[in-house]
Amino acid sequence: MEFSFNTFYGFEKDLMAHPEMLIFAALLIPILLMLPIALVGWIFRKLKLNMYIINVLLYTLMFTFLLGILTIFVLYFITDKNGIKLMYCWLTVFAGMFFFCLMNEKTITKMFTDWSKIIEEKDKSRK
């Protein structure tokens, strides 16, 4: 059995019939997965466990939400609206974001920490 880009684990008919369903999935999947992962992260933080993989997953979902939906919209409107190929493109963006966040977790965390300090300083200066 060879691999074909025209199959996707039994969802071929649904993805081909309703490729716009993928836009909603690209929006909802990262948001819905962020909630339980954030809860697990909160538990890890309370137990003083390592947050590295939790941070990587949260950053991956956040960046996939922001850039993955942009990618899906662009590809949806300029291509032949093939839902299977759009799904593979979204998964490629997701995998790329995961490896990017895996390699740059410390830098991204420092960036958010610095931003929160800047926001706090601006709030204090307004008062």
Tab-separated table of N, CA and C in Angstrom:
chain	number	residue	atom	x	y	z
A	1	MET	N	0.845	-1.175	0.000
A	1	MET	CA	0.000	0.000	0.000
A	1	MET	C	0.894	1.243	0.000
A	2	GLU	N	0.730	2.067	-1.005
A	2	GLU	CA	1.559	3.261	-1.101
A	2	GLU	C	0.827	4.477	-0.533
A	3	PHE	N	1.615	5.492	-0.228
A	3	PHE	CA	1.055	6.719	0.325
A	3	PHE	C	0.537	7.597	-0.798
A	4	SER	N	-0.598	8.225	-0.577
A	4	SER	CA	-1.174	9.133	-1.563
A	4	SER	C	-1.638	10.394	-0.851
A	5	PHE	N	-1.374	11.543	-1.465
A	5	PHE	CA	-1.821	12.801	-0.892
A	5	PHE	C	-3.302	13.047	-1.129
A	6	ASN	N	-3.978	12.108	-1.750
A	6	ASN	CA	-5.416	12.237	-1.959
A	6	ASN	C	-6.218	11.477	-0.907
A	7	THR	N	-5.535	10.981	0.126
A	7	THR	CA	-6.226	10.291	1.215
A	7	THR	C	-5.836	10.957	2.528
A	8	PHE	N	-6.757	10.922	3.475
A	8	PHE	CA	-6.459	11.452	4.804
A	8	PHE	C	-7.234	10.658	5.848
A	9	TYR	N	-6.786	9.477	6.141
A	9	TYR	CA	-7.272	8.646	7.240
A	9	TYR	C	-8.793	8.473	7.260
A	10	GLY	N	-9.394	8.356	6.115
A	10	GLY	CA	-10.824	8.108	6.053
A	10	GLY	C	-11.692	9.357	6.006
A	11	PHE	N	-11.104	10.531	6.026
A	11	PHE	CA	-11.876	11.771	5.994
A	11	PHE	C	-11.923	12.394	4.600
A	12	GLU	N	-11.578	11.633	3.566
A	12	GLU	CA	-11.471	12.186	2.229
A	12	GLU	C	-12.794	12.760	1.739
A	13	LYS	N	-13.869	12.013	1.928
A	13	LYS	CA	-15.172	12.462	1.427
A	13	LYS	C	-15.623	13.737	2.121
A	14	ASP	N	-15.447	13.802	3.436
A	14	ASP	CA	-15.856	15.001	4.177
A	14	ASP	C	-15.023	16.212	3.791
A	15	LEU	N	-13.708	16.025	3.685
A	15	LEU	CA	-12.830	17.145	3.344
A	15	LEU	C	-13.039	17.622	1.913
A	16	MET	N	-13.342	16.712	1.006
A	16	MET	CA	-13.590	17.114	-0.381
A	16	MET	C	-14.963	17.754	-0.532
A	17	ALA	N	-15.953	17.283	0.217
A	17	ALA	CA	-17.299	17.837	0.109
A	17	ALA	C	-17.395	19.204	0.778
A	18	HIS	N	-16.696	19.400	1.888
A	18	HIS	CA	-16.783	20.651	2.651
A	18	HIS	C	-15.383	21.155	3.023
A	19	PRO	N	-14.635	21.692	2.073
A	19	PRO	CA	-13.291	22.174	2.416
A	19	PRO	C	-13.318	23.387	3.354
A	20	GLU	N	-14.444	24.120	3.381
A	20	GLU	CA	-14.544	25.255	4.297
A	20	GLU	C	-14.598	24.797	5.759
A	21	MET	N	-14.947	23.541	5.988
A	21	MET	CA	-14.945	22.976	7.336
A	21	MET	C	-13.525	23.006	7.921
A	22	LEU	N	-12.538	22.929	7.056
A	22	LEU	CA	-11.152	22.958	7.499
A	22	LEU	C	-10.768	24.323	8.070
A	23	ILE	N	-11.357	25.394	7.550
A	23	ILE	CA	-11.082	26.724	8.091
A	23	ILE	C	-11.544	26.792	9.542
A	24	PHE	N	-12.731	26.279	9.821
A	24	PHE	CA	-13.220	26.270	11.198
A	24	PHE	C	-12.372	25.363	12.088
A	25	ALA	N	-11.943	24.234	11.537
A	25	ALA	CA	-11.089	23.333	12.315
A	25	ALA	C	-9.744	23.985	12.605
A	26	ALA	N	-9.192	24.702	11.627
A	26	ALA	CA	-7.910	25.381	11.835
A	26	ALA	C	-8.031	26.479	12.884
A	27	LEU	N	-9.209	27.056	13.024
A	27	LEU	CA	-9.452	28.056	14.063
A	27	LEU	C	-9.686	27.414	15.422
A	28	LEU	N	-10.496	26.376	15.449
A	28	LEU	CA	-10.952	25.818	16.725
A	28	LEU	C	-9.976	24.840	17.375
A	29	ILE	N	-9.280	24.055	16.590
A	29	ILE	CA	-8.398	23.034	17.177
A	29	ILE	C	-7.334	23.651	18.083
A	30	PRO	N	-6.602	24.688	17.635
A	30	PRO	CA	-5.612	25.267	18.563
A	30	PRO	C	-6.235	25.866	19.812
A	31	ILE	N	-7.366	26.547	19.662
A	31	ILE	CA	-8.004	27.162	20.832
A	31	ILE	C	-8.502	26.091	21.798
A	32	LEU	N	-9.143	25.055	21.270
A	32	LEU	CA	-9.672	23.999	22.141
A	32	LEU	C	-8.568	23.186	22.798
A	33	LEU	N	-7.431	23.040	22.139
A	33	LEU	CA	-6.324	22.305	22.742
A	33	LEU	C	-5.541	23.156	23.739
A	34	MET	N	-5.585	24.483	23.581
A	34	MET	CA	-4.872	25.356	24.523
A	34	MET	C	-5.458	25.265	25.928
A	35	LEU	N	-6.757	25.115	26.032
A	35	LEU	CA	-7.409	25.099	27.343
A	35	LEU	C	-6.949	23.934	28.227
A	36	PRO	N	-7.022	22.677	27.768
A	36	PRO	CA	-6.551	21.596	28.645
A	36	PRO	C	-5.037	21.629	28.869
A	37	ILE	N	-4.281	22.073	27.872
A	37	ILE	CA	-2.823	22.142	28.052
A	37	ILE	C	-2.472	23.234	29.057
A	38	ALA	N	-3.205	24.341	29.030
A	38	ALA	CA	-2.984	25.396	30.027
A	38	ALA	C	-3.327	24.893	31.424
A	39	LEU	N	-4.376	24.080	31.541
A	39	LEU	CA	-4.736	23.494	32.834
A	39	LEU	C	-3.640	22.553	33.327
A	40	VAL	N	-3.117	21.731	32.444
A	40	VAL	CA	-2.010	20.841	32.804
A	40	VAL	C	-0.781	21.672	33.187
A	41	GLY	N	-0.542	22.763	32.461
A	41	GLY	CA	0.571	23.647	32.790
A	41	GLY	C	0.410	24.283	34.160
A	42	TRP	N	-0.801	24.646	34.498
A	42	TRP	CA	-1.070	25.223	35.820
A	42	TRP	C	-0.768	24.199	36.910
A	43	ILE	N	-1.174	22.953	36.673
A	43	ILE	CA	-0.896	21.877	37.638
A	43	ILE	C	0.608	21.649	37.750
A	44	PHE	N	1.298	21.622	36.615
A	44	PHE	CA	2.758	21.451	36.626
A	44	PHE	C	3.429	22.572	37.406
A	45	ARG	N	2.959	23.806	37.203
A	45	ARG	CA	3.553	24.946	37.890
A	45	ARG	C	3.332	24.850	39.393
A	46	LYS	N	2.130	24.414	39.815
A	46	LYS	CA	1.840	24.258	41.240
A	46	LYS	C	2.694	23.156	41.868
A	47	LEU	N	2.973	22.116	41.096
A	47	LEU	CA	3.798	21.011	41.587
A	47	LEU	C	5.286	21.275	41.389
A	48	LYS	N	5.633	22.431	40.841
A	48	LYS	CA	7.025	22.828	40.593
A	48	LYS	C	7.746	21.849	39.661
A	49	LEU	N	7.026	21.372	38.639
A	49	LEU	CA	7.606	20.482	37.640
A	49	LEU	C	8.092	21.296	36.443
A	50	ASN	N	8.872	20.666	35.607
A	50	ASN	CA	9.438	21.328	34.433
A	50	ASN	C	8.320	21.688	33.454
A	51	MET	N	8.297	22.955	33.014
A	51	MET	CA	7.248	23.455	32.121
A	51	MET	C	7.692	23.500	30.658
A	52	TYR	N	8.854	22.946	30.329
A	52	TYR	CA	9.405	23.114	28.986
A	52	TYR	C	8.450	22.618	27.909
A	53	ILE	N	7.998	21.383	27.972
A	53	ILE	CA	7.153	20.827	26.907
A	53	ILE	C	5.773	21.477	26.906
A	54	ILE	N	5.271	21.863	28.078
A	54	ILE	CA	3.980	22.549	28.137
A	54	ILE	C	4.090	23.904	27.438
A	55	ASN	N	5.175	24.646	27.725
A	55	ASN	CA	5.384	25.922	27.048
A	55	ASN	C	5.510	25.740	25.540
A	56	VAL	N	6.227	24.720	25.130
A	56	VAL	CA	6.392	24.457	23.695
A	56	VAL	C	5.030	24.192	23.052
A	57	LEU	N	4.208	23.376	23.684
A	57	LEU	CA	2.892	23.073	23.117
A	57	LEU	C	1.997	24.310	23.075
A	58	LEU	N	2.012	25.115	24.136
A	58	LEU	CA	1.196	26.330	24.143
A	58	LEU	C	1.665	27.329	23.088
A	59	TYR	N	2.970	27.519	22.962
A	59	TYR	CA	3.481	28.421	21.934
A	59	TYR	C	3.159	27.893	20.540
A	60	THR	N	3.280	26.581	20.361
A	60	THR	CA	2.964	25.977	19.067
A	60	THR	C	1.519	26.241	18.693
A	61	LEU	N	0.607	26.015	19.628
A	61	LEU	CA	-0.812	26.220	19.341
A	61	LEU	C	-1.120	27.693	19.083
A	62	MET	N	-0.487	28.582	19.832
A	62	MET	CA	-0.723	30.008	19.637
A	62	MET	C	-0.232	30.456	18.255
A	63	PHE	N	0.995	30.092	17.912
A	63	PHE	CA	1.537	30.498	16.616
A	63	PHE	C	0.817	29.792	15.468
A	64	THR	N	0.398	28.550	15.672
A	64	THR	CA	-0.359	27.853	14.639
A	64	THR	C	-1.708	28.526	14.437
A	65	PHE	N	-2.324	28.965	15.520
A	65	PHE	CA	-3.594	29.682	15.389
A	65	PHE	C	-3.395	30.955	14.570
A	66	LEU	N	-2.352	31.707	14.885
A	66	LEU	CA	-2.133	32.985	14.202
A	66	LEU	C	-1.677	32.800	12.754
A	67	LEU	N	-0.685	31.973	12.537
A	67	LEU	CA	-0.124	31.829	11.193
A	67	LEU	C	-0.787	30.721	10.382
A	68	GLY	N	-1.272	29.682	11.054
A	68	GLY	CA	-1.915	28.579	10.347
A	68	GLY	C	-3.217	28.996	9.706
A	69	ILE	N	-3.985	29.833	10.403
A	69	ILE	CA	-5.256	30.266	9.814
A	69	ILE	C	-5.002	31.211	8.649
A	70	LEU	N	-3.956	32.026	8.744
A	70	LEU	CA	-3.598	32.900	7.624
A	70	LEU	C	-3.205	32.060	6.409
A	71	THR	N	-2.433	31.034	6.648
A	71	THR	CA	-2.027	30.133	5.566
A	71	THR	C	-3.231	29.446	4.935
A	72	ILE	N	-4.123	28.951	5.772
A	72	ILE	CA	-5.303	28.250	5.255
A	72	ILE	C	-6.180	29.201	4.448
A	73	PHE	N	-6.394	30.419	4.941
A	73	PHE	CA	-7.199	31.385	4.186
A	73	PHE	C	-6.572	31.685	2.824
A	74	VAL	N	-5.288	31.936	2.802
A	74	VAL	CA	-4.614	32.252	1.536
A	74	VAL	C	-4.720	31.069	0.579
A	75	LEU	N	-4.408	29.875	1.050
A	75	LEU	CA	-4.467	28.706	0.179
A	75	LEU	C	-5.893	28.368	-0.235
A	76	TYR	N	-6.850	28.593	0.649
A	76	TYR	CA	-8.248	28.294	0.330
A	76	TYR	C	-8.739	29.180	-0.814
A	77	PHE	N	-8.362	30.445	-0.785
A	77	PHE	CA	-8.888	31.365	-1.783
A	77	PHE	C	-8.084	31.411	-3.079
A	78	ILE	N	-6.844	30.932	-3.090
A	78	ILE	CA	-6.075	30.988	-4.337
A	78	ILE	C	-5.876	29.624	-4.989
A	79	THR	N	-6.282	28.544	-4.326
A	79	THR	CA	-6.095	27.216	-4.927
A	79	THR	C	-7.444	26.630	-5.323
A	80	ASP	N	-7.436	25.344	-5.641
A	80	ASP	CA	-8.642	24.670	-6.114
A	80	ASP	C	-9.545	24.192	-4.983
A	81	LYS	N	-9.297	24.643	-3.752
A	81	LYS	CA	-10.123	24.305	-2.579
A	81	LYS	C	-10.166	22.799	-2.322
A	82	ASN	N	-9.030	22.144	-2.480
A	82	ASN	CA	-8.924	20.724	-2.177
A	82	ASN	C	-8.694	20.583	-0.672
A	83	GLY	N	-9.689	20.075	0.049
A	83	GLY	CA	-9.631	19.986	1.501
A	83	GLY	C	-8.517	19.100	2.024
A	84	ILE	N	-8.199	18.053	1.300
A	84	ILE	CA	-7.160	17.131	1.746
A	84	ILE	C	-5.794	17.814	1.698
A	85	LYS	N	-5.519	18.505	0.604
A	85	LYS	CA	-4.241	19.210	0.493
A	85	LYS	C	-4.154	20.351	1.499
A	86	LEU	N	-5.268	21.026	1.761
A	86	LEU	CA	-5.289	22.080	2.778
A	86	LEU	C	-4.979	21.504	4.154
A	87	MET	N	-5.501	20.320	4.437
A	87	MET	CA	-5.240	19.688	5.733
A	87	MET	C	-3.761	19.331	5.869
A	88	TYR	N	-3.178	18.804	4.805
A	88	TYR	CA	-1.750	18.501	4.852
A	88	TYR	C	-0.921	19.785	5.009
A	89	CYS	N	-1.346	20.862	4.370
A	89	CYS	CA	-0.642	22.143	4.539
A	89	CYS	C	-0.739	22.623	5.973
A	90	TRP	N	-1.928	22.507	6.581
A	90	TRP	CA	-2.089	22.932	7.970
A	90	TRP	C	-1.232	22.075	8.900
A	91	LEU	N	-1.194	20.778	8.664
A	91	LEU	CA	-0.355	19.901	9.483
A	91	LEU	C	1.128	20.226	9.313
A	92	THR	N	1.532	20.626	8.117
A	92	THR	CA	2.916	21.026	7.893
A	92	THR	C	3.237	22.300	8.668
A	93	VAL	N	2.315	23.260	8.666
A	93	VAL	CA	2.505	24.485	9.447
A	93	VAL	C	2.584	24.139	10.927
A	94	PHE	N	1.710	23.253	11.393
A	94	PHE	CA	1.702	22.845	12.798
A	94	PHE	C	3.029	22.183	13.186
A	95	ALA	N	3.501	21.266	12.345
A	95	ALA	CA	4.767	20.586	12.636
A	95	ALA	C	5.937	21.574	12.605
A	96	GLY	N	5.917	22.489	11.655
A	96	GLY	CA	6.968	23.501	11.587
A	96	GLY	C	6.967	24.396	12.808
A	97	MET	N	5.785	24.800	13.250
A	97	MET	CA	5.685	25.632	14.458
A	97	MET	C	6.153	24.857	15.690
A	98	PHE	N	5.850	23.567	15.738
A	98	PHE	CA	6.280	22.766	16.879
A	98	PHE	C	7.798	22.723	16.966
A	99	PHE	N	8.462	22.449	15.841
A	99	PHE	CA	9.923	22.376	15.864
A	99	PHE	C	10.558	23.746	16.101
A	100	PHE	N	9.933	24.807	15.555
A	100	PHE	CA	10.424	26.153	15.814
A	100	PHE	C	10.339	26.480	17.305
A	101	CYS	N	9.199	26.182	17.917
A	101	CYS	CA	9.018	26.462	19.347
A	101	CYS	C	9.884	25.548	20.204
A	102	LEU	N	10.109	24.332	19.770
A	102	LEU	CA	10.970	23.402	20.497
A	102	LEU	C	12.394	23.929	20.560
A	103	MET	N	12.866	24.509	19.466
A	103	MET	CA	14.235	25.020	19.434
A	103	MET	C	14.372	26.397	20.088
A	104	ASN	N	13.301	27.188	20.114
A	104	ASN	CA	13.386	28.573	20.586
A	104	ASN	C	12.546	28.845	21.831
A	105	GLU	N	12.270	27.842	22.634
A	105	GLU	CA	11.384	28.021	23.789
A	105	GLU	C	11.927	29.047	24.769
A	106	LYS	N	13.198	28.999	25.058
A	106	LYS	CA	13.794	29.944	26.021
A	106	LYS	C	13.671	31.382	25.518
A	107	THR	N	13.941	31.602	24.250
A	107	THR	CA	13.867	32.939	23.674
A	107	THR	C	12.438	33.467	23.685
A	108	ILE	N	11.482	32.617	23.323
A	108	ILE	CA	10.078	33.039	23.300
A	108	ILE	C	9.597	33.345	24.709
A	109	THR	N	9.956	32.504	25.676
A	109	THR	CA	9.569	32.751	27.064
A	109	THR	C	10.170	34.058	27.559
A	110	LYS	N	11.433	34.312	27.231
A	110	LYS	CA	12.070	35.570	27.642
A	110	LYS	C	11.386	36.760	26.985
A	111	MET	N	10.981	36.611	25.732
A	111	MET	CA	10.291	37.684	25.032
A	111	MET	C	8.983	38.035	25.742
A	112	PHE	N	8.187	37.015	26.106
A	112	PHE	CA	6.926	37.275	26.798
A	112	PHE	C	7.161	37.842	28.195
A	113	THR	N	8.206	37.393	28.871
A	113	THR	CA	8.546	37.933	30.190
A	113	THR	C	8.928	39.406	30.080
A	114	ASP	N	9.745	39.742	29.091
A	114	ASP	CA	10.136	41.140	28.881
A	114	ASP	C	8.933	42.002	28.531
A	115	TRP	N	8.038	41.484	27.691
A	115	TRP	CA	6.844	42.242	27.336
A	115	TRP	C	5.974	42.500	28.564
A	116	SER	N	5.829	41.485	29.417
A	116	SER	CA	4.996	41.680	30.617
A	116	SER	C	5.626	42.715	31.545
A	117	LYS	N	6.963	42.747	31.642
A	117	LYS	CA	7.627	43.764	32.458
A	117	LYS	C	7.410	45.157	31.883
A	118	ILE	N	7.485	45.292	30.578
A	118	ILE	CA	7.264	46.588	29.929
A	118	ILE	C	5.836	47.056	30.158
A	119	ILE	N	4.873	46.155	30.040
A	119	ILE	CA	3.468	46.511	30.263
A	119	ILE	C	3.245	46.934	31.710
A	120	GLU	N	3.844	46.208	32.657
A	120	GLU	CA	3.711	46.582	34.065
A	120	GLU	C	4.312	47.943	34.338
A	121	GLU	N	5.455	48.256	33.749
A	121	GLU	CA	6.084	49.555	33.932
A	121	GLU	C	5.224	50.673	33.359
A	122	LYS	N	4.609	50.446	32.209
A	122	LYS	CA	3.732	51.449	31.628
A	122	LYS	C	2.500	51.669	32.501
A	123	ASP	N	1.959	50.584	33.075
A	123	ASP	CA	0.809	50.716	33.968
A	123	ASP	C	1.165	51.506	35.221
A	124	LYS	N	2.346	51.254	35.770
A	124	LYS	CA	2.795	51.971	36.971
A	124	LYS	C	3.031	53.446	36.667
A	125	SER	N	3.545	53.754	35.478
A	125	SER	CA	3.832	55.145	35.136
A	125	SER	C	2.559	55.937	34.877
A	126	ARG	N	1.471	55.289	34.503
A	126	ARG	CA	0.197	55.965	34.280
A	126	ARG	C	-0.481	56.359	35.583
A	127	LYS	N	-0.202	55.619	36.641
A	127	LYS	CA	-0.858	55.882	37.930
A	127	LYS	C	-0.266	56.996	38.642
